[in-house]
mmCIF file of C-alpha atoms in Angstrom:
data_model
loop_
_atom_site.group_PDB
_atom_site.id
_atom_site.type_symbol
_atom_site.label_atom_id
_atom_site.label_comp_id
_atom_site.label_asym_id
_atom_site.label_seq_id
_atom_site.Cartn_x
_atom_site.Cartn_y
_atom_site.Cartn_z
ATOM 1 C CA MET K 44 123.976 194.285 126.242
ATOM 2 C CA THR K 45 123.559 190.926 124.477
ATOM 3 C CA THR K 46 121.530 188.000 125.807
ATOM 4 C CA GLY K 47 124.739 186.038 126.356
ATOM 5 C CA GLN K 48 126.264 188.838 128.442
ATOM 6 C CA LEU K 49 123.104 189.106 130.567
ATOM 7 C CA ILE K 50 123.111 185.354 131.185
ATOM 8 C CA LEU K 51 126.778 185.501 132.193
ATOM 9 C CA ILE K 52 126.076 188.290 134.715
ATOM 10 C CA LEU K 53 123.157 186.363 136.242
ATOM 11 C CA LEU K 54 125.223 183.182 136.429
ATOM 12 C CA THR K 55 128.137 184.992 138.040
ATOM 13 C CA ILE K 56 125.868 186.494 140.700
ATOM 14 C CA THR K 57 124.336 183.065 141.332
ATOM 15 C CA SER K 58 127.738 181.424 141.696
ATOM 16 C CA LEU K 59 128.876 184.034 144.214
ATOM 17 C CA PHE K 60 125.955 183.174 146.473
ATOM 18 C CA SER K 61 126.282 179.400 145.980
ATOM 19 C CA THR K 62 129.420 178.689 147.983
ATOM 20 C CA THR K 63 128.037 176.070 150.365
ATOM 21 C CA ILE K 64 126.588 172.645 149.776
ATOM 22 C CA CYS K 65 124.757 170.236 152.040
ATOM 23 C CA HIS K 66 123.997 166.530 152.256
ATOM 24 C CA ARG K 67 120.418 166.865 153.507
ATOM 25 C CA PRO K 68 117.437 166.313 151.154
ATOM 26 C CA LEU K 69 116.997 169.086 148.640
ATOM 27 C CA SER K 70 114.774 172.023 149.560
ATOM 28 C CA THR K 71 112.897 173.363 146.532
ATOM 29 C CA ASN K 72 110.881 176.174 148.166
ATOM 30 C CA HIS K 73 112.793 179.047 146.564
ATOM 31 C CA HIS K 74 113.204 177.385 143.183
ATOM 32 C CA CYS K 75 109.506 176.496 142.998
ATOM 33 C CA ASN K 76 108.277 180.063 143.401
ATOM 34 C CA ARG K 77 106.848 180.927 139.981
ATOM 35 C CA HIS K 78 107.449 184.621 140.639
ATOM 36 C CA ASN K 79 111.194 183.911 140.634
ATOM 37 C CA LEU K 80 111.071 182.246 137.218
ATOM 38 C CA PRO K 81 110.725 183.843 133.777
ATOM 39 C CA SER K 82 107.480 183.387 131.877
ATOM 40 C CA GLN K 83 107.529 180.417 129.519
ATOM 41 C CA LYS K 84 106.343 182.761 126.764
ATOM 42 C CA LEU K 85 109.517 184.833 127.094
ATOM 43 C CA LEU K 86 111.940 181.918 126.746
ATOM 44 C CA ARG K 87 113.957 181.752 123.535
ATOM 45 C CA PRO K 88 112.866 178.999 121.113
ATOM 46 C CA ASP K 89 115.950 179.228 118.882
ATOM 47 C CA GLN K 90 118.588 178.273 121.464
ATOM 48 C CA PHE K 91 119.045 175.978 124.452
ATOM 49 C CA THR K 92 120.955 175.975 127.742
ATOM 50 C CA VAL K 93 123.459 173.227 128.568
ATOM 51 C CA LEU K 94 123.440 171.945 132.168
ATOM 52 C CA ILE K 95 126.402 169.657 132.858
ATOM 53 C CA ASN K 96 126.439 167.574 136.020
ATOM 54 C CA GLY K 97 129.943 167.780 137.522
ATOM 55 C CA TYR K 98 131.350 165.938 140.523
ATOM 56 C CA SER K 99 134.837 164.492 140.089
ATOM 57 C CA GLU K 100 137.915 166.720 139.908
ATOM 58 C CA SER K 101 139.570 164.015 137.811
ATOM 59 C CA ARG K 102 137.205 164.984 134.994
ATOM 60 C CA ILE K 103 138.400 168.597 134.850
ATOM 61 C CA PRO K 104 140.747 168.006 131.853
ATOM 62 C CA ILE K 105 137.860 166.401 129.941
ATOM 63 C CA LEU K 106 135.554 169.255 130.908
ATOM 64 C CA HIS K 107 137.773 171.747 129.090
ATOM 65 C CA THR K 108 137.147 169.843 125.868
ATOM 66 C CA ILE K 109 133.457 169.142 126.458
ATOM 67 C CA THR K 110 132.468 172.665 127.495
ATOM 68 C CA GLY K 111 134.401 174.111 124.573
ATOM 69 C CA ILE K 112 132.429 171.964 122.138
ATOM 70 C CA TYR K 113 129.095 172.968 123.648
ATOM 71 C CA SER K 114 130.080 176.630 123.720
ATOM 72 C CA SER K 115 130.952 176.444 120.028
ATOM 73 C CA SER K 116 127.575 175.030 119.043
ATOM 74 C CA PRO K 117 125.552 177.773 117.274
ATOM 75 C CA SER K 118 122.306 177.042 119.140
ATOM 76 C CA VAL K 119 123.760 177.088 122.660
ATOM 77 C CA ALA K 120 122.882 180.154 124.751
ATOM 78 C CA ALA K 121 124.918 179.229 127.838
ATOM 79 C CA VAL K 122 126.927 176.347 129.282
ATOM 80 C CA VAL K 123 126.591 175.826 133.032
ATOM 81 C CA LEU K 124 128.571 173.270 135.011
ATOM 82 C CA LEU K 125 126.510 172.329 138.084
ATOM 83 C CA TRP K 126 129.026 171.073 140.631
ATOM 84 C CA GLY K 127 127.633 168.573 143.147
ATOM 85 C CA ASN K 128 130.713 167.445 145.096
ATOM 86 C CA PRO K 129 130.570 168.983 148.600
ATOM 87 C CA ASN K 130 134.271 168.310 149.199
ATOM 88 C CA THR K 131 135.643 170.338 146.303
ATOM 89 C CA PRO K 132 137.287 173.570 147.570
ATOM 90 C CA SER K 133 135.681 176.810 146.450
ATOM 91 C CA THR K 134 139.040 178.022 145.139
ATOM 92 C CA THR K 135 139.171 175.023 142.805
ATOM 93 C CA LEU K 136 135.775 175.884 141.362
ATOM 94 C CA THR K 137 136.684 179.561 141.023
ATOM 95 C CA HIS K 138 139.812 178.679 139.058
ATOM 96 C CA LEU K 139 137.892 176.132 137.011
ATOM 97 C CA SER K 140 135.214 178.655 136.071
ATOM 98 C CA HIS K 141 137.854 181.199 135.035
ATOM 99 C CA ASN K 142 139.865 178.682 133.026
ATOM 100 C CA LEU K 143 136.845 177.274 131.212
ATOM 101 C CA SER K 144 135.632 180.758 130.307
ATOM 102 C CA THR K 145 138.958 182.102 129.069
ATOM 103 C CA SER K 146 140.109 179.007 127.182
ATOM 104 C CA SER K 147 136.873 178.252 125.345
ATOM 105 C CA PRO K 148 136.881 178.861 121.579
ATOM 106 C CA GLY K 149 133.096 179.222 121.567
ATOM 107 C CA HIS K 150 130.682 182.144 121.845
ATOM 108 C CA ALA K 151 128.391 180.900 124.636
ATOM 109 C CA PRO K 152 129.352 181.849 128.219
ATOM 110 C CA ILE K 153 130.602 179.048 130.479
ATOM 111 C CA THR K 154 129.996 179.207 134.229
ATOM 112 C CA VAL K 155 130.498 176.881 137.194
ATOM 113 C CA ILE K 156 127.839 176.893 139.920
ATOM 114 C CA ARG K 157 128.022 174.884 143.119
ATOM 115 C CA GLN K 158 124.810 172.956 143.703
ATOM 116 C CA PRO K 159 122.758 173.801 146.835
ATOM 117 C CA SER K 160 122.715 170.118 147.764
ATOM 118 C CA SER K 161 124.500 166.904 146.864
ATOM 119 C CA SER K 162 121.105 165.423 145.947
ATOM 120 C CA LEU K 163 120.887 164.198 142.370
ATOM 121 C CA ASN K 164 117.487 165.866 142.239
ATOM 122 C CA ALA K 165 119.339 169.197 142.159
ATOM 123 C CA ARG K 166 120.268 168.752 138.511
ATOM 124 C CA PHE K 167 116.571 169.224 137.679
ATOM 125 C CA LEU K 168 115.961 172.379 139.688
ATOM 126 C CA PRO K 169 114.240 175.182 137.751
ATOM 127 C CA ARG K 170 116.609 178.151 137.442
ATOM 128 C CA ALA K 171 115.702 181.824 137.124
ATOM 129 C CA TRP K 172 118.618 182.463 134.768
ATOM 130 C CA ILE K 173 117.558 179.914 132.142
ATOM 131 C CA SER K 174 116.382 181.990 129.180
ATOM 132 C CA THR K 175 115.641 179.201 126.688
ATOM 133 C CA ARG K 176 112.689 176.889 126.088
ATOM 134 C CA ALA K 177 114.956 173.863 125.956
ATOM 135 C CA VAL K 178 117.709 172.573 128.208
ATOM 136 C CA LEU K 179 120.294 169.896 127.565
ATOM 137 C CA ILE K 180 120.991 167.795 130.648
ATOM 138 C CA CYS K 181 124.284 165.935 130.309
ATOM 139 C CA ASP K 182 127.071 164.268 132.245
ATOM 140 C CA ASP K 183 130.653 165.462 132.531
ATOM 141 C CA ASP K 184 132.088 162.493 130.627
ATOM 142 C CA ILE K 185 130.096 162.535 127.382
ATOM 143 C CA GLU K 186 131.793 164.040 124.351
ATOM 144 C CA THR K 187 130.104 164.500 121.001
ATOM 145 C CA ASP K 188 130.453 166.930 118.094
ATOM 146 C CA THR K 189 128.651 170.169 117.285
ATOM 147 C CA LYS K 190 126.908 168.666 114.265
ATOM 148 C CA SER K 191 125.337 165.959 116.423
ATOM 149 C CA ILE K 192 124.383 168.514 119.079
ATOM 150 C CA GLU K 193 122.591 170.638 116.485
ATOM 151 C CA PHE K 194 120.949 167.520 115.048
ATOM 152 C CA VAL K 195 119.492 166.591 118.441
ATOM 153 C CA PHE K 196 118.225 170.138 118.941
ATOM 154 C CA ASN K 197 116.458 170.046 115.576
ATOM 155 C CA ILE K 198 114.820 166.757 116.540
ATOM 156 C CA TRP K 199 113.650 168.290 119.807
ATOM 157 C CA ARG K 200 112.211 171.324 118.015
ATOM 158 C CA ASN K 201 110.055 168.922 116.017
ATOM 159 C CA ASN K 202 109.137 166.963 119.171
ATOM 160 C CA PRO K 203 109.168 169.606 121.935
ATOM 161 C CA GLU K 204 106.917 167.680 124.325
ATOM 162 C CA GLN K 205 109.170 164.612 124.400
ATOM 163 C CA LEU K 206 112.559 163.830 125.872
ATOM 164 C CA VAL K 207 115.256 163.422 123.230
ATOM 165 C CA GLY K 208 118.484 161.578 123.996
ATOM 166 C CA LEU K 209 121.466 159.656 122.663
ATOM 167 C CA PHE K 210 121.454 156.796 125.177
ATOM 168 C CA ALA K 211 118.372 154.602 125.598
ATOM 169 C CA ARG K 212 117.337 151.873 128.027
ATOM 170 C CA SER K 213 114.123 150.018 128.729
ATOM 171 C CA HIS K 214 111.905 148.677 131.478
ATOM 172 C CA ALA K 215 110.394 145.206 131.474
ATOM 173 C CA PHE K 216 108.337 143.111 133.877
ATOM 174 C CA GLU K 217 109.905 139.950 135.251
ATOM 175 C CA LEU K 218 107.181 137.388 135.870
ATOM 176 C CA THR K 219 109.249 135.115 138.107
ATOM 177 C CA SER K 220 109.977 137.824 140.667
ATOM 178 C CA GLY K 221 106.950 140.011 140.021
ATOM 179 C CA THR K 222 109.167 143.087 139.736
ATOM 180 C CA TRP K 223 110.240 145.569 137.101
ATOM 181 C CA ILE K 224 113.742 145.311 135.668
ATOM 182 C CA TYR K 225 116.071 147.777 133.947
ATOM 183 C CA THR K 226 117.433 146.469 130.677
ATOM 184 C CA VAL K 227 118.225 146.988 126.993
ATOM 185 C CA GLN K 228 115.835 145.675 124.362
ATOM 186 C CA PRO K 229 116.816 145.620 120.679
ATOM 187 C CA ASP K 230 113.435 146.706 119.343
ATOM 188 C CA ARG K 231 112.148 149.251 121.854
ATOM 189 C CA TYR K 232 113.081 151.605 124.677
ATOM 190 C CA SER K 233 111.298 153.678 127.318
ATOM 191 C CA ILE K 234 114.096 155.612 129.025
ATOM 192 C CA VAL K 235 116.681 158.075 127.765
ATOM 193 C CA LEU K 236 119.587 158.743 130.093
ATOM 194 C CA THR K 237 120.853 162.005 131.514
ATOM 195 C CA LYS K 238 124.175 161.254 129.899
ATOM 196 C CA PHE K 239 122.653 163.378 127.119
ATOM 197 C CA MET K 240 118.980 164.380 127.474
ATOM 198 C CA MET K 241 117.285 167.362 125.833
ATOM 199 C CA MET K 242 113.904 168.520 127.051
ATOM 200 C CA LYS K 243 111.509 171.388 127.557
ATOM 201 C CA THR K 244 112.616 173.727 130.346
ATOM 202 C CA GLU K 245 109.150 173.503 131.913
ATOM 203 C CA TYR K 246 109.845 169.880 132.842
ATOM 204 C CA LEU K 247 112.398 171.055 135.410
ATOM 205 C CA TYR K 248 109.518 172.691 137.284
ATOM 206 C CA LEU K 249 107.239 169.667 136.914
ATOM 207 C CA TYR K 250 109.928 167.354 138.291
ATOM 208 C CA SER K 251 110.980 169.544 141.215
ATOM 209 C CA CYS K 252 107.723 171.268 142.099
ATOM 210 C CA GLY K 253 104.823 169.282 140.655
ATOM 211 C CA GLY K 254 103.075 166.053 141.558
ATOM 212 C CA GLY K 255 102.327 166.859 145.184
ATOM 213 C CA GLU K 256 103.138 164.337 147.905
ATOM 214 C CA LEU K 257 103.579 161.474 145.436
ATOM 215 C CA MET K 258 106.440 163.222 143.659
ATOM 216 C CA THR K 259 107.928 164.219 147.008
ATOM 217 C CA GLN K 260 108.097 160.529 147.899
ATOM 218 C CA ALA K 261 109.513 159.672 144.476
ATOM 219 C CA ARG K 262 112.274 162.274 144.835
ATOM 220 C CA LEU K 263 113.089 160.840 148.267
ATOM 221 C CA ILE K 264 113.652 157.477 146.579
ATOM 222 C CA VAL K 265 116.242 159.166 144.355
ATOM 223 C CA ASP K 266 117.965 160.527 147.468
ATOM 224 C CA GLU K 267 117.874 157.159 149.237
ATOM 225 C CA MET K 268 119.192 155.255 146.218
ATOM 226 C CA ARG K 269 121.641 157.989 145.149
ATOM 227 C CA ASN K 270 120.521 157.048 141.662
ATOM 228 C CA CYS K 271 117.636 157.002 139.179
ATOM 229 C CA GLU K 272 116.835 160.704 138.789
ATOM 230 C CA ASP K 273 116.855 160.168 135.022
ATOM 231 C CA ILE K 274 114.357 157.314 135.284
ATOM 232 C CA LEU K 275 112.053 159.481 137.375
ATOM 233 C CA MET K 276 112.222 162.288 134.804
ATOM 234 C CA ASN K 277 111.138 159.786 132.152
ATOM 235 C CA PHE K 278 108.191 158.884 134.389
ATOM 236 C CA VAL K 279 107.274 162.566 134.785
ATOM 237 C CA VAL K 280 107.343 163.378 131.075
ATOM 238 C CA ALA K 281 105.606 160.177 129.947
ATOM 239 C CA ASN K 282 102.850 160.879 132.462
ATOM 240 C CA VAL K 283 102.263 164.261 130.800
ATOM 241 C CA THR K 284 102.618 163.195 127.172
ATOM 242 C CA SER K 285 101.492 159.529 127.260
ATOM 243 C CA VAL K 286 104.270 158.774 124.768
ATOM 244 C CA GLY K 287 107.837 157.582 125.092
ATOM 245 C CA PRO K 288 111.099 159.466 124.479
ATOM 246 C CA VAL K 289 112.922 159.945 121.184
ATOM 247 C CA LEU K 290 116.278 158.291 120.535
ATOM 248 C CA ALA K 291 118.609 160.239 118.263
ATOM 249 C CA GLY K 292 121.641 158.954 116.437
ATOM 250 C CA ALA K 293 124.875 160.920 116.759
ATOM 251 C CA LYS K 294 127.659 160.644 114.223
ATOM 252 C CA ARG K 295 130.195 160.617 117.013
ATOM 253 C CA VAL K 296 129.818 160.141 120.758
ATOM 254 C CA ARG K 297 132.376 159.167 123.368
ATOM 255 C CA ASP K 298 131.588 158.084 126.904
ATOM 256 C CA TRP K 299 134.761 158.814 128.862
ATOM 257 C CA GLY K 300 133.214 157.132 131.897
ATOM 258 C CA ASP K 301 133.111 153.812 130.062
ATOM 259 C CA ALA K 302 136.274 151.763 130.601
ATOM 260 C CA ARG K 303 135.903 150.262 127.127
ATOM 261 C CA ASN K 304 136.857 153.627 125.654
ATOM 262 C CA ASP K 305 140.193 153.946 127.421
ATOM 263 C CA GLY K 306 142.848 154.467 124.794
ATOM 264 C CA GLN K 307 140.404 153.806 121.974
ATOM 265 C CA LYS K 308 138.719 155.877 119.315
ATOM 266 C CA ALA K 309 135.359 157.434 120.026
ATOM 267 C CA LEU K 310 132.307 155.209 119.707
ATOM 268 C CA THR K 311 129.833 155.872 116.952
ATOM 269 C CA ALA K 312 126.179 155.952 117.971
ATOM 270 C CA ALA K 313 125.711 152.530 116.377
ATOM 271 C CA GLU K 314 128.525 151.026 118.450
ATOM 272 C CA GLU K 315 127.150 152.602 121.623
ATOM 273 C CA VAL K 316 123.765 150.960 121.103
ATOM 274 C CA ALA K 317 125.354 147.650 120.107
ATOM 275 C CA VAL K 318 127.358 147.293 123.311
ATOM 276 C CA GLY K 319 124.352 148.241 125.441
ATOM 277 C CA LEU K 320 124.755 147.414 129.107
ATOM 278 C CA SER K 321 127.594 144.896 128.811
ATOM 279 C CA SER K 322 129.946 146.985 130.944
ATOM 280 C CA ARG K 323 127.360 147.744 133.641
ATOM 281 C CA LYS K 324 127.620 145.879 136.877
ATOM 282 C CA LYS K 325 124.810 143.527 137.756
ATOM 283 C CA GLU K 326 124.247 145.353 141.030
ATOM 284 C CA HIS K 327 123.772 148.643 139.181
ATOM 285 C CA ARG K 328 121.086 147.133 136.964
ATOM 286 C CA LYS K 329 119.419 145.615 140.004
ATOM 287 C CA ARG K 330 119.272 148.959 141.805
ATOM 288 C CA ARG K 331 117.861 150.655 138.738
ATOM 289 C CA GLY K 332 115.204 147.969 138.511
ATOM 290 C CA GLU K 333 114.356 148.544 142.165
ATOM 291 C CA CYS K 334 113.920 152.240 141.390
ATOM 292 C CA ILE K 335 111.436 151.466 138.623
ATOM 293 C CA THR K 336 109.507 149.159 140.949
ATOM 294 C CA GLU K 337 109.448 151.791 143.696
ATOM 295 C CA PHE K 338 108.399 154.597 141.352
ATOM 296 C CA HIS K 339 105.577 152.373 140.097
ATOM 297 C CA ARG K 340 104.470 151.703 143.667
ATOM 298 C CA VAL K 341 104.677 155.297 144.882
ATOM 299 C CA LEU K 342 103.184 156.964 141.806
ATOM 300 C CA GLY K 343 100.440 154.353 141.554
ATOM 301 C CA LYS K 344 100.929 153.362 137.923
ATOM 302 C CA MET K 345 103.527 152.388 135.365
ATOM 303 C CA GLY K 346 104.000 155.691 133.592
ATOM 304 C CA LEU K 347 106.848 154.710 131.267
ATOM 305 C CA ARG K 348 105.918 154.376 127.592
ATOM 306 C CA TYR K 349 107.763 152.482 124.882
ATOM 307 C CA SER K 350 109.193 154.053 121.753
ATOM 308 C CA TYR K 351 110.484 152.308 118.651
ATOM 309 C CA GLY K 352 113.232 153.201 116.211
ATOM 310 C CA LYS K 353 115.826 155.939 116.138
ATOM 311 C CA VAL K 354 116.035 159.254 114.315
ATOM 312 C CA VAL K 355 119.193 159.357 112.194
ATOM 313 C CA ASP K 356 120.594 161.620 109.521
ATOM 314 C CA SER K 357 122.018 158.814 107.385
ATOM 315 C CA VAL K 358 120.297 155.738 105.997
ATOM 316 C CA GLY K 359 123.284 153.528 106.717
ATOM 317 C CA GLU K 360 122.577 153.484 110.443
ATOM 318 C CA GLN K 361 119.059 152.105 110.171
ATOM 319 C CA GLY K 362 119.654 148.395 109.450
ATOM 320 C CA LEU K 363 120.057 145.769 112.195
ATOM 321 C CA CYS K 364 121.781 142.433 111.537
ATOM 322 C CA GLN K 365 122.749 139.338 113.501
ATOM 323 C CA LYS K 366 126.538 139.203 113.809
ATOM 324 C CA GLY K 367 128.459 136.990 116.176
ATOM 325 C CA GLY K 368 125.229 136.028 117.887
ATOM 326 C CA LYS K 369 124.381 139.650 118.650
ATOM 327 C CA LEU K 370 122.009 142.166 117.090
ATOM 328 C CA VAL K 371 124.126 145.061 115.787
ATOM 329 C CA PHE K 372 123.841 147.695 113.083
ATOM 330 C CA CYS K 373 124.539 146.198 109.651
ATOM 331 C CA ASP K 374 127.186 148.770 108.736
ATOM 332 C CA GLN K 375 129.267 147.950 111.820
ATOM 333 C CA GLN K 376 131.834 145.222 112.343
ATOM 334 C CA PHE K 377 131.401 142.906 115.316
ATOM 335 C CA PHE K 378 134.441 141.784 117.302
ATOM 336 C CA LYS K 379 134.267 139.024 119.906
#
């Protein structure tokens, strides 16, 4: 029996016993029992597990494409769609799991598992069936190519203690209000988003099970805000490493959740950085800033750390120029 077949069996068993979902705060007692988890020494270093956060049934057509790409990536051991919508019928998820598995052109097994809670914290639960040292946390509306996926994995293998992602943001202190804000800065970043975030599997345990009462309070903030689980993960990892995340450059990435992409070609990584937060609502940025302020208060310190620059596989992406009053990559056109 191959590793992939064993993973598929474990995932199938898990999905059969994960047919209900609740709205109450997430209970981590079972998931935090070390005896239920494989030893870190036994986890595979040459592959990673993809954990996709799914919620909207309208994304199902996109998911067929996205999961197929991940499954076709040589370094992927398994693709798992973690479904967090409590209102989706079980029959829909059963059909979805079957269709994704049978239609995929890739080698890695694809499985759909209903989350034990609608809490966003659930996407970071440690899982007994994860057999790899690295996991890729991603959203159900981000499409990239296998070359970029492998590139990010290679970056992570050279920086296994850090978070590696394709989408970066930053924190900053606003003197007038005396609060932290969530923003984009052209020269530095301190947060990579769960749109596409690769990390060490052990960090799932640290997020969900570590940190004592302080982390319990921080996770409650995520539940109250229905947001910011990615920011909190950046806090957790920076607290351990004392360094910021790593931003990687993908040749091709498309954010299907971004209205600017409707009917258009996929964004390059350079274009994604150039547009930054322009399509985000002001209220969203405000709430994210409130999360940073609350995490700082609850955890007792500002744990986020800045990083500078981006890892790319082509020199052409590295230059920044002023065009149309905006800082964009020199090899990109700017359109008002």
